[in-house]
Short mmCIF file of C-alpha atoms and ligand atoms in Angstrom, two decimals:
data_model
loop_
_atom_site.label_atom_id
_atom_site.label_comp_id
_atom_site.label_asym_id
_atom_site.label_seq_id
_atom_site.Cartn_x
_atom_site.Cartn_y
_atom_site.Cartn_z
CA MET A 1 95.98 122.11 116.52
CA ILE A 2 98.61 124.39 117.18
CA LEU A 3 99.16 125.26 121.02
CA LYS A 4 101.07 128.45 122.13
CA THR A 5 103.99 126.66 123.07
CA GLY A 6 107.32 128.63 121.84
CA TRP A 7 108.79 125.10 121.18
CA ASP A 8 110.48 126.27 118.17
CA ARG A 9 113.81 124.39 118.24
CA ILE A 10 111.87 121.36 117.01
CA PRO A 11 111.67 121.49 113.14
CA ALA A 12 108.30 121.30 111.67
CA MET A 13 107.65 117.54 109.84
CA GLU A 14 105.01 117.62 107.36
CA ASN A 15 105.37 113.91 105.87
CA PHE A 16 104.88 111.12 108.12
CA ASP A 17 105.20 107.52 106.54
CA PHE A 18 103.01 105.29 108.88
CA ASP A 19 104.03 102.44 106.10
CA ALA A 20 107.42 102.55 106.74
CA PRO A 21 108.39 99.21 108.20
CA VAL A 22 110.08 99.27 111.76
CA ASP A 23 111.49 95.88 113.19
CA ARG A 24 110.70 95.58 116.64
CA GLU A 25 111.99 92.00 116.97
CA ASN A 26 114.71 91.65 119.90
CA THR A 27 113.93 95.05 121.06
CA ALA A 28 112.32 93.60 124.46
CA SER A 29 108.93 95.01 123.26
CA LEU A 30 106.19 93.09 124.86
CA LYS A 31 103.95 92.90 122.13
CA TRP A 32 106.64 91.05 119.82
CA GLU A 33 108.56 89.10 122.55
CA LYS A 34 105.35 86.88 123.15
CA TYR A 35 105.80 85.33 119.75
CA ARG A 36 109.62 85.80 119.50
CA GLY A 37 110.66 82.55 117.01
CA LYS A 38 107.34 81.88 116.07
CA ASP A 39 105.46 82.62 112.71
CA VAL A 40 102.59 84.47 114.72
CA LEU A 41 102.01 88.30 113.98
CA PRO A 42 101.28 90.34 117.12
CA LEU A 43 98.45 92.26 117.02
CA TRP A 44 97.28 92.29 120.92
CA VAL A 45 98.37 94.54 123.31
CA ALA A 46 97.73 98.05 122.78
CA ASP A 47 100.81 99.49 121.43
CA MET A 48 101.23 100.70 118.24
CA ASP A 49 104.11 99.42 115.85
CA PHE A 50 104.76 102.99 114.58
CA ARG A 51 107.87 105.51 115.68
CA SER A 52 106.54 108.41 117.89
CA PRO A 53 106.25 111.85 116.51
CA PRO A 54 109.55 113.13 115.41
CA ALA A 55 109.34 115.82 118.06
CA VAL A 56 109.33 113.14 120.59
CA VAL A 57 112.08 111.12 119.24
CA GLU A 58 114.20 114.33 118.46
CA THR A 59 113.70 115.42 122.76
CA LEU A 60 114.42 112.10 123.89
CA ARG A 61 117.69 111.94 121.51
CA ARG A 62 118.83 115.18 123.43
CA LYS A 63 118.07 114.15 126.51
CA VAL A 64 120.00 110.84 126.21
CA GLU A 65 122.46 112.97 124.79
CA HIS A 66 122.65 115.37 127.97
CA GLY A 67 123.38 112.02 129.41
CA VAL A 68 122.29 112.84 133.00
CA LEU A 69 119.41 111.06 133.95
CA GLY A 70 118.33 112.13 137.18
CA TYR A 71 115.20 112.83 139.08
CA GLY A 72 112.45 114.57 137.15
CA THR A 73 109.81 116.97 138.23
CA VAL A 74 106.77 118.55 136.71
CA VAL A 75 107.73 122.29 136.07
CA ALA A 76 104.89 124.88 135.94
CA ASP A 77 105.13 125.55 131.93
CA PHE A 78 104.33 121.73 131.43
CA VAL A 79 101.22 121.96 133.65
CA GLU A 80 100.20 125.04 131.96
CA LEU A 81 100.64 123.38 128.56
CA VAL A 82 98.55 120.45 129.69
CA CYS A 83 95.56 122.74 131.16
CA GLU A 84 95.66 124.81 127.84
CA MET A 85 95.61 121.54 125.88
CA LEU A 86 92.69 120.36 127.87
CA SER A 87 90.70 123.64 127.65
CA ARG A 88 91.28 124.07 123.82
CA LYS A 89 90.68 120.39 122.90
CA TYR A 90 88.20 119.50 125.04
CA SER A 91 86.84 122.85 126.52
CA TRP A 92 87.42 121.88 129.96
CA ARG A 93 88.73 124.26 132.55
CA VAL A 94 91.28 122.47 134.86
CA ASP A 95 93.10 124.22 137.63
CA PRO A 96 96.73 123.04 137.68
CA GLN A 97 96.18 122.00 141.30
CA TRP A 98 93.82 119.31 140.21
CA LEU A 99 96.69 117.45 138.41
CA VAL A 100 98.17 114.38 139.84
CA TRP A 101 101.02 112.65 137.99
CA LEU A 102 101.02 109.33 137.65
CA PRO A 103 103.39 106.67 136.21
CA GLY A 104 100.56 104.95 134.36
CA LEU A 105 96.82 104.48 134.15
CA VAL A 106 96.72 101.06 135.46
CA CYS A 107 97.96 102.51 138.62
CA GLY A 108 95.48 105.00 138.78
CA LEU A 109 92.85 102.54 138.65
CA ASN A 110 94.03 100.62 141.43
CA ILE A 111 94.79 104.03 143.51
CA ALA A 112 90.95 104.97 142.64
CA CYS A 113 89.99 101.45 144.02
CA ARG A 114 91.86 101.99 147.34
CA ALA A 115 90.75 105.67 147.70
CA VAL A 116 86.98 105.47 147.42
CA GLY A 117 85.07 103.31 149.92
CA ASP A 118 86.11 100.92 152.47
CA GLU A 119 87.36 97.16 152.11
CA GLN A 120 84.54 94.98 150.85
CA ASP A 121 82.57 97.64 148.90
CA ASP A 122 81.48 97.07 145.64
CA VAL A 123 83.14 98.29 142.34
CA MET A 124 81.16 98.54 139.30
CA VAL A 125 82.40 97.87 135.82
CA MET A 126 81.06 97.28 132.51
CA VAL A 127 82.35 94.17 130.74
CA PRO A 128 83.77 93.59 128.27
CA VAL A 129 86.43 95.99 129.51
CA TYR A 130 90.31 96.34 129.65
CA PRO A 131 91.66 93.67 131.86
CA PRO A 132 92.85 95.74 134.58
CA PHE A 133 89.41 97.32 135.40
CA LEU A 134 88.31 93.69 136.35
CA THR A 135 91.53 93.14 138.53
CA ALA A 136 92.01 96.45 140.23
CA PRO A 137 89.12 95.87 142.69
CA LYS A 138 90.30 92.54 143.95
CA ASN A 139 93.64 93.78 144.60
CA SER A 140 92.20 96.61 146.62
CA ASN A 141 90.09 94.16 148.67
CA ARG A 142 86.91 95.23 146.90
CA GLU A 143 84.30 93.20 145.21
CA LEU A 144 83.69 93.29 141.69
CA VAL A 145 80.49 94.04 140.17
CA ALA A 146 80.69 93.30 136.49
CA VAL A 147 77.70 94.32 134.33
CA PRO A 148 77.36 93.74 130.64
CA LEU A 149 77.09 96.28 128.11
CA ALA A 150 74.16 95.71 125.64
CA ALA A 151 75.02 94.55 122.33
CA GLY A 152 72.43 97.08 120.46
CA LYS A 153 71.56 96.84 116.67
CA ASP A 154 75.04 97.99 115.42
CA ARG A 155 76.94 99.10 118.70
CA TRP A 156 77.65 98.19 122.12
CA GLU A 157 75.82 100.59 124.74
CA ILE A 158 75.64 100.75 128.41
CA ASP A 159 72.57 99.07 130.08
CA PHE A 160 71.11 101.42 132.37
CA ASP A 161 68.76 99.00 133.20
CA LEU A 162 70.86 96.73 134.28
CA LEU A 163 73.13 99.00 136.12
CA GLU A 164 69.87 99.69 138.44
CA LYS A 165 69.01 96.04 138.81
CA ARG A 166 72.99 95.14 139.87
CA VAL A 167 73.90 98.37 141.73
CA THR A 168 74.15 97.56 145.53
CA PRO A 169 74.10 99.72 148.77
CA SER A 170 77.36 99.14 149.03
CA THR A 171 78.65 100.16 145.30
CA ARG A 172 80.82 103.21 145.75
CA LEU A 173 82.89 103.50 142.77
CA LEU A 174 82.17 102.94 139.07
CA LEU A 175 85.57 102.37 136.62
CA PHE A 176 84.07 103.99 133.40
CA CYS A 177 86.08 103.50 130.20
CA ASN A 178 85.68 106.50 127.51
CA PRO A 179 86.27 106.11 124.75
CA HIS A 180 85.95 102.32 125.47
CA ASN A 181 88.49 99.84 125.00
CA PRO A 182 87.93 97.10 123.92
CA VAL A 183 84.28 97.87 121.64
CA GLY A 184 85.71 101.29 120.52
CA ARG A 185 82.50 103.27 121.44
CA VAL A 186 82.65 107.24 121.91
CA PHE A 187 80.05 107.65 124.59
CA ASP A 188 77.93 110.57 123.76
CA ARG A 189 76.54 113.41 125.91
CA GLN A 190 73.39 111.88 126.49
CA GLU A 191 74.58 108.56 127.61
CA ILE A 192 77.29 110.35 129.80
CA ASP A 193 74.70 112.62 131.13
CA GLU A 194 72.53 109.53 132.20
CA LEU A 195 75.69 107.81 133.67
CA VAL A 196 76.24 110.57 135.79
CA SER A 197 73.03 110.87 137.16
CA PHE A 198 72.90 106.96 137.76
CA CYS A 199 76.03 107.93 139.68
CA GLU A 200 74.60 110.90 141.58
CA ARG A 201 71.42 108.75 142.45
CA HIS A 202 73.37 106.31 144.17
CA ASP A 203 76.17 108.31 145.48
CA ILE A 204 79.07 106.64 143.33
CA VAL A 205 82.41 107.88 142.61
CA ILE A 206 83.15 107.76 138.76
CA CYS A 207 86.84 106.80 137.55
CA SER A 208 86.99 107.67 134.25
CA ASP A 209 89.87 106.48 132.21
CA GLU A 210 89.87 108.65 128.94
CA ILE A 211 93.47 107.16 127.90
CA HIS A 212 92.09 106.93 124.27
CA CYS A 213 90.29 110.20 123.93
CA ASP A 214 92.79 111.83 121.25
CA LEU A 215 91.96 108.80 119.07
CA ILE A 216 88.82 109.38 117.83
CA LEU A 217 88.23 108.10 114.26
CA ASP A 218 84.81 109.17 113.42
CA THR A 219 84.78 112.82 112.24
CA ASP A 220 81.31 113.57 113.42
CA LYS A 221 82.05 112.25 116.96
CA GLU A 222 83.74 114.13 119.81
CA HIS A 223 85.07 112.90 123.15
CA VAL A 224 82.61 114.20 125.97
CA VAL A 225 84.97 114.25 129.00
CA THR A 226 82.66 112.94 131.89
CA ALA A 227 83.63 115.34 134.41
CA ALA A 228 83.12 118.62 132.10
CA VAL A 229 79.59 117.69 131.95
CA GLY A 230 78.51 119.54 134.81
CA PRO A 231 79.68 120.45 138.35
CA GLU A 232 78.07 117.30 140.04
CA ALA A 233 79.94 115.35 137.32
CA ALA A 234 83.18 117.09 138.22
CA ASP A 235 82.67 116.63 141.85
CA ARG A 236 82.45 112.99 141.96
CA THR A 237 84.67 112.36 139.16
CA ILE A 238 88.32 111.26 138.96
CA THR A 239 89.75 111.78 135.26
CA LEU A 240 92.66 109.41 133.96
CA MET A 241 94.53 110.68 131.04
CA ALA A 242 97.63 110.45 129.26
CA PRO A 243 99.78 110.92 126.23
CA SER A 244 100.97 107.34 125.92
CA LYS A 245 98.25 105.78 123.50
CA THR A 246 97.60 109.29 121.50
CA PHE A 247 101.56 109.24 120.59
CA ASN A 248 102.77 105.75 121.25
CA ILE A 249 104.98 106.43 124.18
CA PRO A 250 103.20 103.85 126.68
CA GLY A 251 106.29 102.53 127.70
CA LEU A 252 107.75 105.66 129.25
CA GLY A 253 104.93 105.72 131.84
CA CYS A 254 103.78 109.41 131.97
CA SER A 255 99.88 110.00 132.84
CA PHE A 256 97.89 112.05 135.02
CA ALA A 257 94.84 112.23 137.01
CA VAL A 258 92.46 115.33 137.50
CA ILE A 259 90.26 115.29 140.32
CA SER A 260 88.65 118.74 141.29
CA ASN A 261 86.94 117.46 144.37
CA SER A 262 89.93 118.38 147.09
CA ARG A 263 88.70 115.85 149.68
CA LEU A 264 88.68 113.18 146.89
CA ARG A 265 92.12 114.18 145.64
CA LYS A 266 93.40 114.30 149.15
CA LYS A 267 92.39 110.64 149.71
CA PHE A 268 93.93 109.60 146.31
CA LEU A 269 97.30 111.40 147.26
CA ARG A 270 97.01 109.78 150.69
CA VAL A 271 96.86 106.07 148.93
CA MET A 272 99.86 106.95 146.79
CA ALA A 273 102.14 108.34 149.56
CA GLY A 274 105.39 106.32 149.88
CA ILE A 275 104.27 103.89 147.43
CA VAL A 276 103.60 105.36 143.88
CA PRO A 277 107.08 106.62 142.42
CA GLU A 278 107.34 110.05 140.29
CA VAL A 279 107.07 110.25 136.62
CA ASN A 280 110.58 109.41 135.27
CA ILE A 281 112.51 112.21 133.56
CA LEU A 282 112.35 110.41 129.86
CA GLY A 283 108.51 110.04 130.15
CA LEU A 284 108.16 113.85 131.20
CA SER A 285 110.08 114.89 128.37
CA ALA A 286 108.60 112.69 125.90
CA ALA A 287 105.14 113.72 127.15
CA GLU A 288 105.93 117.80 126.95
CA ALA A 289 107.40 117.32 123.36
CA ALA A 290 104.22 115.34 122.12
CA TYR A 291 101.82 117.82 123.66
CA ARG A 292 104.12 121.07 122.19
CA GLY A 293 104.84 119.35 118.93
CA GLY A 294 103.36 115.97 118.23
CA TRP A 295 99.67 117.46 116.65
CA ASP A 296 100.50 117.19 113.05
CA TRP A 297 101.70 113.69 113.30
CA LEU A 298 98.45 112.92 115.37
CA ALA A 299 95.99 114.23 112.63
CA ALA A 300 98.23 112.06 109.97
CA LEU A 301 98.24 108.89 112.38
CA LEU A 302 94.32 109.21 112.80
CA ASP A 303 93.93 109.18 109.00
CA TYR A 304 96.27 106.45 108.77
CA LEU A 305 94.32 104.54 111.23
CA ARG A 306 90.93 105.25 109.58
CA GLU A 307 92.19 103.44 106.88
CA ASN A 308 93.37 100.40 108.77
CA ARG A 309 89.77 100.64 110.32
CA ARG A 310 88.11 100.50 106.93
CA LEU A 311 90.26 97.66 105.93
CA VAL A 312 89.73 95.38 109.25
CA GLU A 313 85.67 96.32 108.99
CA SER A 314 85.46 95.32 105.12
CA GLU A 315 87.63 92.29 105.72
CA ILE A 316 85.82 90.94 108.93
CA GLY A 317 82.55 91.87 107.37
CA SER A 318 82.96 89.40 104.48
CA MET A 319 84.75 86.53 106.49
CA ALA A 320 82.46 83.60 107.55
CA GLY A 321 82.35 83.06 111.22
CA VAL A 322 83.49 86.41 112.58
CA ALA A 323 81.41 89.90 112.97
CA MET A 324 82.35 93.24 114.48
CA ASN A 325 80.42 96.67 115.10
CA HIS A 326 81.99 100.01 113.45
CA VAL A 327 85.03 101.13 115.74
CA GLU A 328 84.21 104.95 116.67
CA ALA A 329 87.72 105.32 118.34
CA THR A 330 90.97 103.57 119.52
CA TYR A 331 92.91 101.17 117.15
CA LEU A 332 91.36 98.02 118.52
CA ALA A 333 88.71 96.15 116.88
CA TRP A 334 86.50 93.94 119.08
CA ILE A 335 85.73 90.77 117.08
CA ASP A 336 82.95 88.23 117.46
CA ALA A 337 84.31 85.01 117.08
CA ARG A 338 81.82 82.57 119.04
CA ASP A 339 81.19 80.63 115.72
CA ILE A 340 84.69 79.73 115.83
CA ASP A 341 85.21 78.80 119.32
CA LYS A 342 82.72 79.94 122.43
CA VAL A 343 85.76 79.71 124.76
CA ALA A 344 89.37 80.87 123.28
CA PRO A 345 89.18 81.71 119.61
CA GLY A 346 92.21 83.53 120.23
CA ARG A 347 93.92 80.13 120.36
CA PHE A 348 92.52 79.21 117.11
CA PHE A 349 93.70 82.24 115.31
CA GLU A 350 97.28 81.78 117.41
CA ASN A 351 97.51 78.51 115.49
CA HIS A 352 96.91 79.98 112.40
CA GLY A 353 99.54 82.75 112.73
CA VAL A 354 97.92 85.80 114.08
CA GLY A 355 97.97 86.67 117.74
CA PHE A 356 95.18 88.56 119.51
CA SER A 357 94.00 89.42 122.55
CA GLU A 358 91.58 86.85 124.07
CA GLY A 359 88.14 88.27 125.03
CA SER A 360 87.82 86.10 128.23
CA ASP A 361 90.72 88.23 129.67
CA PHE A 362 88.11 91.34 128.99
CA GLY A 363 85.26 89.50 130.78
CA LEU A 364 83.42 88.12 127.47
CA SER A 365 84.49 84.69 126.05
CA GLY A 366 84.20 83.96 122.46
CA TYR A 367 85.42 87.35 121.20
CA VAL A 368 89.09 88.80 120.34
CA ARG A 369 90.58 91.92 120.01
CA LEU A 370 92.54 92.82 117.29
CA ASN A 371 95.33 95.82 117.05
CA PHE A 372 95.33 97.41 113.81
CA GLY A 373 97.86 100.03 114.89
CA CYS A 374 100.47 98.76 112.69
CA GLN A 375 101.73 98.99 109.05
CA ARG A 376 99.08 98.20 106.72
CA ALA A 377 101.09 95.66 104.84
CA LEU A 378 101.36 93.54 108.30
CA LEU A 379 97.60 94.28 108.86
CA GLN A 380 97.05 92.85 105.26
CA GLU A 381 99.07 89.58 106.25
CA ALA A 382 97.21 89.19 109.30
CA LEU A 383 93.72 89.75 107.67
CA GLY A 384 94.90 87.16 105.00
CA ARG A 385 96.03 84.51 107.62
CA MET A 386 92.67 85.29 109.10
CA ARG A 387 90.35 84.58 106.07
CA ARG A 388 92.33 81.52 105.41
CA ALA A 389 91.92 80.32 108.96
CA VAL A 390 88.51 80.66 108.98
CA SER A 391 87.69 79.53 105.52
CA GLY A 392 89.90 76.35 106.09
CA ARG A 393 87.55 75.12 109.17
C1 PLP B 1 91.37 102.09 128.92
C2 PLP B 1 93.11 101.58 129.26
N1 PLP B 1 93.47 102.10 130.36
C3 PLP B 1 94.79 102.07 130.86
C4 PLP B 1 95.62 101.50 129.85
C5 PLP B 1 96.90 101.30 130.26
O1 PLP B 1 97.68 102.48 130.79
P1 PLP B 1 99.25 102.16 131.42
O2 PLP B 1 100.03 101.72 130.33
O3 PLP B 1 99.41 103.88 131.34
O4 PLP B 1 99.03 101.85 132.86
C6 PLP B 1 95.31 100.99 128.71
C7 PLP B 1 96.44 100.35 127.54
O5 PLP B 1 95.95 99.73 126.94
C8 PLP B 1 94.12 100.92 128.36
O6 PLP B 1 93.42 100.67 127.10
#
């Protein structure tokens, strides 16, 4: 997709080599430091082992060479660019005033918990889910109501009957993850409509974490913005988005909330006041460069990830003791390894040289999450280790 940008100083790069090895050891990388000095391949935390789009790297290089790293500010052109991107990509008309800039989405989840309802109120989440969904309510003196997703025939689904059973009169907030980390679902229009109706019936605010929305792998699916399904949805939704997963710049902490309901937005801003720092200047520069000049790179990335997904699905599908559903979006595979260890299969794989995220951290033991956002050679080596591990049991 080409956006009206005027960003003609960045050369267009058409060939992107995602197979090119990138050495991340000794780079203070969270993902790689965990297994420093050990023969364990890190396929855990959700960042990718690819260099960011050339437009991002070039912009950051210039910024660093400029050498002055003072306070940043979100300029009007950038806001306009973000609104234009949301309109063109998601048919979502966003007023610039609805945007609230954040140094991270986890921060946004925690602010949402404090901004909605009162202490001791209930916050609903659907499990398994990205771990900060499970900790944010407690951090904010709210009670967690964790409702399992349903294991459908070949995909994970929202269990609407169970939501009705578990909802309490003091449930004020639902933390929703779409596309879903870790189960990889792209919830469709019907599912989101039904979820919004549920929240309307119970007067629940939705905090919709859509950080993975640009990483839709199934070409017959589209991301549906929760807040965009209708005015009622918009009025009760805090949307959280970022370029961080899309363009592999999560370490730079630039993200935003979109809140059209002014009362809710004011409350959100009040909770942030004096506590949440501004987005840093490198994060802003990288985000702007990505949204202006990263789209060709993203298209190429998605093709590469589709092939990695095909490899993971076919390998896992033919291994004993593990199983998974099709991954519709994200670069994460949620693998059922209960036959290996009902409690901590991650430990088993770690002992065999592959580091996954442990399912229990996501509220569902017996599973592991595999991050396939890496060079194919590394993925093949990891899958080979997995196969040897499960067949040697
Ligand atoms: C669903 C979801 N939300 C939020 C985040 C993290 O966001 P941030 O790094 O901006 O706090 C992640 C990272 O994996 C994620 O998967």
